[in-house]
Tab-separated table of C-alpha atoms and ligand atoms in Angstrom:
chain	number	residue	atom	x	y	z
K	18	MET	CA	-12.392	10.566	13.060
K	19	THR	CA	-9.100	10.003	11.234
K	20	CYS	CA	-9.578	9.847	7.471
K	21	ILE	CA	-7.034	7.864	5.453
K	22	SER	CA	-6.489	7.541	1.690
K	23	ALA	CA	-5.200	4.083	0.723
K	24	ILE	CA	-3.653	3.958	-2.753
K	25	TYR	CA	-3.260	0.613	-4.541
K	26	GLY	CA	-0.424	1.132	-7.033
K	27	SER	CA	0.009	-2.365	-8.458
K	28	PRO	CA	-1.582	-3.532	-11.693
K	29	ARG	CA	-2.312	-6.826	-9.859
K	30	ARG	CA	-5.589	-6.744	-7.985
K	31	LYS	CA	-4.631	-9.650	-5.757
K	32	GLY	CA	-0.899	-9.209	-5.717
K	33	ASN	CA	1.523	-8.914	-2.844
K	34	THR	CA	1.277	-5.164	-2.218
K	35	ALA	CA	-2.518	-5.300	-2.572
K	36	ALA	CA	-2.721	-7.981	0.144
K	37	LEU	CA	-0.450	-5.966	2.430
K	38	LEU	CA	-2.448	-2.806	1.837
K	39	LYS	CA	-5.733	-4.609	2.494
K	40	HIS	CA	-4.376	-5.657	5.883
K	41	ALA	CA	-3.229	-2.111	6.655
K	42	VAL	CA	-6.681	-0.813	5.665
K	43	GLN	CA	-8.327	-3.360	7.956
K	44	GLY	CA	-6.036	-2.359	10.824
K	45	ALA	CA	-6.877	1.313	10.321
K	46	ARG	CA	-10.613	0.575	10.162
K	47	ASP	CA	-10.424	-1.563	13.293
K	48	ALA	CA	-8.811	1.425	15.025
K	49	GLY	CA	-11.800	3.553	14.008
K	50	ALA	CA	-10.437	5.354	10.932
K	51	GLN	CA	-12.467	6.054	7.828
K	52	VAL	CA	-10.503	4.713	4.857
K	53	GLU	CA	-11.031	5.610	1.194
K	54	GLU	CA	-9.521	3.001	-1.131
K	55	ILE	CA	-8.101	4.228	-4.440
K	56	VAL	CA	-7.278	1.537	-7.009
K	57	LEU	CA	-5.123	3.254	-9.611
K	58	ARG	CA	-5.574	0.544	-12.253
K	59	ASP	CA	-9.326	1.247	-12.280
K	60	LEU	CA	-8.900	4.965	-12.932
K	61	LYS	CA	-8.259	6.896	-16.111
K	62	ILE	CA	-5.245	9.077	-15.363
K	63	SER	CA	-3.115	10.463	-18.185
K	64	PRO	CA	0.619	10.891	-17.703
K	65	CYS	CA	1.772	14.465	-17.105
K	66	LEU	CA	1.968	16.225	-20.492
K	67	GLU	CA	4.423	18.847	-19.230
K	68	ILE	CA	2.389	21.723	-20.686
K	69	TYR	CA	2.325	23.594	-17.352
K	70	GLY	CA	-1.355	24.441	-17.703
K	71	CYS	CA	-1.179	24.416	-13.897
K	72	LYS	CA	1.146	27.452	-13.827
K	73	GLU	CA	-1.537	30.041	-13.025
K	74	SER	CA	-3.773	28.231	-10.551
K	75	GLY	CA	-1.833	25.140	-9.483
K	76	ARG	CA	-4.670	23.003	-10.830
K	77	CYS	CA	-3.879	20.489	-13.553
K	78	VAL	CA	-5.816	21.264	-16.757
K	79	ILE	CA	-6.072	17.639	-17.929
K	80	LYS	CA	-9.612	16.500	-17.197
K	81	ASP	CA	-9.579	12.964	-15.846
K	82	ASP	CA	-9.744	10.933	-12.620
K	83	PHE	CA	-6.612	12.591	-11.207
K	84	HIS	CA	-8.786	15.311	-9.670
K	85	LYS	CA	-10.856	12.740	-7.788
K	86	VAL	CA	-7.688	11.265	-6.260
K	87	CYS	CA	-6.297	14.698	-5.508
K	88	ASP	CA	-9.476	15.759	-3.687
K	89	MET	CA	-9.548	12.526	-1.665
K	90	ILE	CA	-5.952	12.994	-0.521
K	91	ALA	CA	-6.589	16.662	0.292
K	92	ALA	CA	-9.490	15.619	2.536
K	93	SER	CA	-7.463	12.987	4.412
K	94	ASP	CA	-5.292	13.076	7.532
K	95	ALA	CA	-2.988	10.286	6.384
K	96	VAL	CA	-1.973	8.440	3.231
K	97	ILE	CA	-1.003	4.827	2.635
K	98	LEU	CA	0.696	4.104	-0.677
K	99	ALA	CA	1.441	0.564	-1.839
K	100	SER	CA	3.509	-0.103	-4.947
K	101	PRO	CA	5.626	-3.003	-6.182
K	102	ILE	CA	9.184	-2.337	-7.319
K	103	PHE	CA	9.341	-2.164	-11.103
K	104	PHE	CA	12.847	-1.534	-12.443
K	105	TYR	CA	13.982	-0.153	-9.094
K	106	THR	CA	11.200	2.373	-8.845
K	107	VAL	CA	7.433	2.410	-8.356
K	108	SER	CA	4.929	0.897	-10.811
K	109	ALA	CA	3.878	2.928	-13.863
K	110	HIS	CA	0.422	3.481	-12.349
K	111	THR	CA	1.998	5.002	-9.264
K	112	LYS	CA	4.531	7.048	-11.225
K	113	ILE	CA	1.790	8.556	-13.378
K	114	LEU	CA	0.005	9.740	-10.232
K	115	MET	CA	3.278	11.123	-8.863
K	116	ASP	CA	4.006	13.055	-12.048
K	117	ARG	CA	0.499	14.548	-12.197
K	118	CYS	CA	1.118	15.869	-8.679
K	119	GLN	CA	3.655	18.219	-10.278
K	120	SER	CA	0.651	20.584	-10.410
K	121	LEU	CA	0.628	20.522	-6.583
K	122	TRP	CA	4.385	21.135	-6.581
K	123	VAL	CA	3.807	24.184	-8.838
K	124	LYS	CA	1.121	25.459	-6.443
K	125	LYS	CA	3.261	24.913	-3.367
K	126	TYR	CA	6.637	26.148	-4.571
K	127	TRP	CA	5.966	28.494	-7.532
K	128	ILE	CA	2.602	30.063	-6.702
K	129	ASP	CA	2.501	30.035	-2.895
K	130	LYS	CA	6.306	30.246	-2.646
K	131	THR	CA	6.330	27.918	0.353
K	132	PRO	CA	9.887	27.631	1.706
K	133	PHE	CA	11.113	24.036	1.503
K	134	ALA	CA	10.789	22.626	4.997
K	135	GLY	CA	11.008	18.915	4.279
K	136	GLN	CA	8.931	16.952	6.728
K	137	GLN	CA	8.811	19.695	9.350
K	138	GLN	CA	5.574	21.257	8.080
K	139	ALA	CA	3.879	18.013	7.108
K	140	LYS	CA	0.151	17.933	7.797
K	141	ARG	CA	-0.263	14.245	7.156
K	142	LYS	CA	1.461	11.018	8.032
K	143	GLY	CA	2.345	8.604	5.271
K	144	LEU	CA	2.865	4.858	5.250
K	145	PHE	CA	4.640	3.352	2.251
K	146	ILE	CA	4.389	-0.357	1.473
K	147	SER	CA	6.534	-2.027	-1.168
K	148	VAL	CA	7.648	-5.418	-2.372
K	149	GLY	CA	10.344	-6.616	-4.775
K	150	ALA	CA	11.324	-10.018	-6.117
K	151	THR	CA	15.043	-9.745	-5.517
K	152	LYS	CA	17.019	-9.334	-2.327
K	153	GLY	CA	19.584	-6.616	-3.003
K	154	LYS	CA	20.548	-4.201	-0.273
K	155	LYS	CA	19.731	-1.194	-2.484
K	156	LEU	CA	16.423	-2.555	-3.827
K	157	PHE	CA	14.321	0.230	-2.303
K	158	ASP	CA	16.829	3.113	-2.279
K	159	GLY	CA	15.667	4.961	-5.416
K	160	THR	CA	12.002	4.369	-4.673
K	161	LEU	CA	12.283	5.722	-1.153
K	162	LEU	CA	13.728	8.956	-2.506
K	163	SER	CA	10.858	9.290	-5.005
K	164	VAL	CA	8.266	8.540	-2.320
K	165	ARG	CA	9.788	10.989	0.135
K	166	TYR	CA	9.556	13.849	-2.388
K	167	PHE	CA	6.122	12.759	-3.612
K	168	PHE	CA	4.906	12.775	-0.018
K	169	ASP	CA	6.438	16.219	0.498
K	170	VAL	CA	4.241	17.570	-2.296
K	171	LEU	CA	1.240	16.039	-0.510
K	172	ASP	CA	2.332	17.722	2.758
K	173	THR	CA	2.934	14.248	4.096
K	174	GLU	CA	5.869	12.928	6.099
K	175	LEU	CA	7.165	9.428	5.429
K	176	TRP	CA	6.087	8.146	8.840
K	177	LYS	CA	6.861	4.478	8.214
K	178	SER	CA	7.761	2.151	5.369
K	179	LEU	CA	7.208	-1.578	5.127
K	180	LEU	CA	9.598	-3.052	2.566
K	181	TYR	CA	9.725	-6.751	1.718
K	182	ARG	CA	12.229	-8.555	-0.478
K	183	GLY	CA	12.082	-11.935	-2.222
K	184	LEU	CA	8.377	-11.909	-3.134
K	185	ASP	CA	7.562	-12.341	-6.815
K	186	PHE	CA	4.466	-14.356	-7.720
K	187	GLU	CA	0.897	-13.538	-6.836
K	188	GLY	CA	0.228	-15.138	-3.474
K	189	ASP	CA	3.875	-15.234	-2.340
K	190	ILE	CA	2.952	-12.844	0.467
K	191	LEU	CA	0.551	-15.433	1.916
K	192	LYS	CA	3.599	-17.514	2.930
K	193	HIS	CA	4.493	-14.654	5.293
K	194	PRO	CA	1.629	-14.049	7.710
K	195	GLU	CA	4.085	-12.067	9.850
K	196	TYR	CA	4.412	-9.446	7.069
K	197	LEU	CA	0.624	-9.225	6.761
K	198	ASN	CA	0.381	-8.782	10.508
K	199	GLU	CA	2.997	-6.008	10.389
K	200	ALA	CA	0.872	-4.241	7.770
K	201	TYR	CA	-2.250	-4.658	9.907
K	202	GLN	CA	-0.457	-3.242	12.960
K	203	ALA	CA	0.983	-0.359	10.937
K	204	GLY	CA	-2.492	0.557	9.659
K	205	LYS	CA	-3.789	0.491	13.206
K	206	ALA	CA	-0.909	2.612	14.499
K	207	LEU	CA	-1.348	5.096	11.659
K	208	ALA	CA	-4.994	5.583	12.567
K	209	ASP	CA	-3.964	6.247	16.166
K	210	ALA	CA	-0.961	8.444	15.324
E	30	FMN	C1	7.624	-4.713	-15.050
E	30	FMN	C2	8.220	-5.366	-13.841
E	30	FMN	C3	9.420	-4.900	-13.360
E	30	FMN	C4	9.979	-5.448	-12.191
E	30	FMN	N1	11.158	-4.948	-11.713
E	30	FMN	C5	11.687	-5.451	-10.577
E	30	FMN	C6	12.905	-4.936	-10.052
E	30	FMN	O1	13.516	-4.012	-10.579
E	30	FMN	N2	13.403	-5.499	-8.913
E	30	FMN	C7	12.753	-6.514	-8.271
E	30	FMN	O2	13.252	-6.983	-7.237
E	30	FMN	N3	11.582	-7.011	-8.733
E	30	FMN	C8	11.030	-6.504	-9.862
E	30	FMN	N4	9.823	-6.990	-10.337
E	30	FMN	C9	9.091	-8.010	-9.548
E	30	FMN	C10	7.979	-7.410	-8.680
E	30	FMN	O3	8.473	-6.382	-7.840
E	30	FMN	C11	7.373	-8.518	-7.794
E	30	FMN	O4	6.785	-9.486	-8.634
E	30	FMN	C12	6.347	-8.030	-6.802
E	30	FMN	O5	6.036	-9.080	-5.910
E	30	FMN	C13	5.068	-7.569	-7.475
E	30	FMN	O6	4.187	-7.035	-6.489
E	30	FMN	P1	2.602	-7.027	-6.728
E	30	FMN	O7	2.140	-8.444	-6.662
E	30	FMN	O8	2.059	-6.196	-5.630
E	30	FMN	O9	2.370	-6.393	-8.070
E	30	FMN	C14	9.287	-6.499	-11.514
E	30	FMN	C15	8.084	-6.981	-12.043
E	30	FMN	C16	7.552	-6.436	-13.186
E	30	FMN	C17	6.245	-6.958	-13.724
């Protein structure tokens, strides 16, 4: 059975990315996948302290919920990450998780000396879902770069991204059932991929 980690990166429980991710999760479950939902705002995860306590073993020395998330992702075949755009990047909750994964980067590139292969050696497939209020052409450019390299550290290829502009207030996404359906279909396809 395909096992998927679904990461809710917005501080809003019922916001636009949360609704999209819920639909993707439902699609994946309907296709037979087992999905673990990770709500970052409910977890205690410190920002990276840049002390490189991970230098010897590749394991972060800060004791908090990061390890739970890390273990869940390690046990999964695919990852879905949903984050709103905050100042042209991901939310703070999401960025904190990304930065803590520097310990995995240390393990991969410093300790194991894995040659950089980009997406070629990826074990997992990743779906990224994002929403921003504005409509600029470059709205997602910086974020996509961050997500691509974050996924690389998780041995995950950016398999698909669903990016929606012009959605600001909680519930705005409900005016676009076609976006919710796209998320549902993407979750289903990810489970089958
Ligand atoms: C702190 C903060 C920063 C934001 N920065 C941007 C931004 O740079 N560009 C943009 O288009 N929207 C920005 N927004 C709007 C959110 O992306 C938008 O409200 C989105 O729908 C929120 O998704 P959510 O409901 O899943 O949290 C920002 C909102 C907040 C609260």
